[in-house]
Amino acid sequence: MAKTVLTYGTFDLFHVGHLNILKRLKEKGDRLIVGVSTDEFNAVKGKKPIVPFEQRLEIVQAIQYVDLAIPEDNWDQKRLDIAKYDVDVFGIGEDWKGKFDDLGDKVEVIYLPRTTGISTTELKRVLSAFDERHVAKLKDTLDSLSQIVKELS
Ligand code: C2G
């Protein structure tokens, strides 16, 4: 019997940490289904992705380890998805450790170690710092330009 694995995530600014966990989850079965959080649901989770939902879904669907990518738009859909797709294993990163143990009455629940040294939060921080530095540099240039204009006039 084919073994079905289910997981969920935002997968914003898709990086090697996301790739690794999808690869390791696929190794736990024959079919991997991934719920990708909608932008509306991320607002509920207090997250604001940079990449819009449609694009994140398309990226996850294109990953070789992923057999089916579906929208995740509420906390309670996991039990419905487990029944709908006849799931055997629910897996997610250890940052959610213990949060989904209740699903253990229906499926095997596994928490996998995260990939260290990479996170969307860190990527966003670097990007925003880059942005700020840029803005500061621009402001300096404008200030010196207006100084020159003043001196010339
Ligand atoms: N992940 C990882 N290593 C990283 C970063 C992320 O293994 N360096 C894993 C997370 O543990 C998670 C998956 O990648 O299993 C997706 O991470 P997020 O996009 O941050 O997912 P999240 O917003 O936490 O959504 O209903 C559950 C939620 O939808 C989970």
XYZ file of C-alpha atoms and ligand atoms in Angstrom:
183
model
C 0.000 0.000 0.000
C 1.441 3.413 -0.970
C 2.315 5.453 2.122
C 1.104 9.071 2.120
C 2.941 11.832 3.998
C 1.352 15.236 4.756
C 2.941 18.525 5.835
C 2.175 22.270 5.843
C 4.126 25.484 5.624
C 4.396 29.025 4.312
C 7.536 28.407 2.226
C 8.174 32.133 1.726
C 11.477 33.019 -0.030
C 11.947 29.292 -0.678
C 15.356 28.192 0.642
C 17.457 25.074 1.276
C 15.831 24.535 4.691
C 12.463 24.120 2.958
C 14.007 21.864 0.316
C 15.686 19.629 2.922
C 12.559 19.046 4.956
C 10.489 18.201 1.855
C 13.208 15.757 0.736
C 13.334 14.088 4.170
C 9.527 13.909 4.421
C 9.267 12.262 0.994
C 11.749 9.625 2.220
C 9.162 8.706 4.898
C 6.640 7.492 2.319
C 5.685 7.136 -1.337
C 3.544 10.266 -1.796
C 4.084 13.726 -0.291
C 1.220 16.225 0.021
C 2.082 19.780 1.068
C -0.371 22.364 2.372
C 0.849 25.873 1.478
C -0.529 28.605 3.765
C -2.612 31.240 1.987
C -1.810 34.920 2.542
C -5.056 35.296 4.520
C -4.167 32.353 6.782
C -0.664 33.741 7.296
C -2.256 36.950 8.532
C -3.994 34.766 11.151
C -0.551 33.286 11.960
C 0.851 36.816 12.268
C 3.065 36.387 9.210
C 3.295 38.587 6.099
C 4.975 36.672 3.290
C 6.968 38.532 0.634
C 6.077 36.042 -2.110
C 2.313 35.872 -2.893
C 0.425 32.616 -2.216
C -0.090 31.638 -5.883
C 3.662 31.833 -6.550
C 4.588 29.946 -3.340
C 2.100 27.206 -4.287
C 3.546 26.982 -7.817
C 7.108 26.750 -6.468
C 6.257 24.017 -3.946
C 4.278 22.076 -6.580
C 7.362 22.168 -8.849
C 9.643 20.598 -6.215
C 10.527 17.044 -7.297
C 9.707 15.552 -3.877
C 6.190 17.033 -3.844
C 3.358 15.027 -5.403
C 0.535 17.443 -4.572
C 0.460 21.013 -3.214
C -2.830 22.230 -1.715
C -3.924 25.523 -0.064
C -3.838 25.702 3.754
C -6.344 28.293 4.917
C -7.218 27.301 8.509
C -5.842 25.427 11.536
C -8.561 22.772 11.543
C -8.190 21.428 7.997
C -5.461 18.939 8.965
C -7.936 16.261 10.176
C -10.069 16.725 7.049
C -7.007 16.476 4.787
C -5.822 13.345 6.636
C -9.152 11.660 5.885
C -9.498 13.085 2.348
C -6.023 11.973 1.206
C -5.841 8.808 3.326
C -2.682 10.055 5.058
C -0.351 7.738 7.008
C 2.265 10.185 8.317
C 2.010 13.840 9.406
C 5.424 15.515 9.512
C 6.725 19.026 10.218
C 9.808 20.835 11.529
C 10.703 20.607 15.231
C 9.848 24.274 15.724
C 6.304 22.854 16.010
C 7.321 20.077 18.398
C 4.310 18.675 20.308
C 1.829 21.076 18.632
C 0.209 18.387 16.477
C 0.465 15.327 18.761
C -3.338 15.234 18.881
C -3.319 13.932 15.297
C -1.607 10.802 16.618
C -4.969 9.029 16.941
C -5.170 8.953 13.125
C -1.603 9.061 11.794
C 2.059 8.752 12.771
C 3.215 12.234 13.837
C 6.899 13.095 13.270
C 8.932 16.250 13.981
C 12.136 16.647 11.965
C 15.219 18.705 12.862
C 15.375 22.064 11.080
C 18.228 23.011 8.770
C 20.460 25.359 10.734
C 21.892 28.617 9.404
C 18.998 29.553 7.099
C 15.538 30.989 7.695
C 13.065 33.238 5.916
C 13.159 35.583 8.898
C 16.950 35.915 8.510
C 16.649 36.484 4.739
C 14.049 39.192 5.373
C 16.349 40.829 7.953
C 19.272 40.905 5.517
C 17.058 42.298 2.750
C 15.640 45.046 4.965
C 19.132 46.008 6.222
C 20.252 46.201 2.615
C 17.246 48.363 1.914
C 17.901 50.710 4.844
C 21.545 51.098 3.931
C 20.514 51.902 0.405
C 18.056 54.532 1.545
C 20.635 56.121 3.834
C 23.191 56.249 1.025
C 20.644 57.792 -1.306
C 19.780 60.424 1.287
C 23.448 61.338 1.731
C 23.877 61.715 -2.019
C 20.804 63.947 -2.262
C 22.013 66.062 0.656
C 25.423 66.651 -0.940
C 23.741 67.376 -4.298
C 21.449 70.016 -2.794
C 24.511 71.472 -1.057
C 26.289 71.799 -4.401
C 23.216 73.403 -5.985
C 23.026 75.882 -3.122
C 26.706 76.784 -3.543
C 26.302 77.182 -7.324
C 23.217 79.379 -7.108
N 12.154 24.554 8.043
C 13.333 23.807 8.252
N 14.539 24.463 8.334
C 14.600 25.820 8.221
C 13.424 26.576 8.000
C 12.206 25.915 7.908
O 13.298 22.569 8.346
N 15.818 26.400 8.321
C 10.874 23.833 7.958
C 9.883 24.239 9.062
O 10.173 23.592 10.256
C 8.558 23.813 8.435
C 8.795 24.050 6.932
O 10.210 24.194 6.756
O 8.317 22.427 8.659
C 8.096 25.316 6.433
O 8.478 26.376 7.298
P 7.594 27.720 7.302
O 7.399 28.181 5.915
O 8.205 28.651 8.293
O 6.202 27.151 7.845
P 5.225 27.773 8.961
O 4.892 29.163 8.579
O 5.814 27.503 10.275
O 3.889 26.937 8.693
O -0.021 24.622 9.942
C 1.387 24.649 10.089
C 1.969 25.875 9.464
O 1.435 26.092 8.201
C 3.486 25.812 9.388
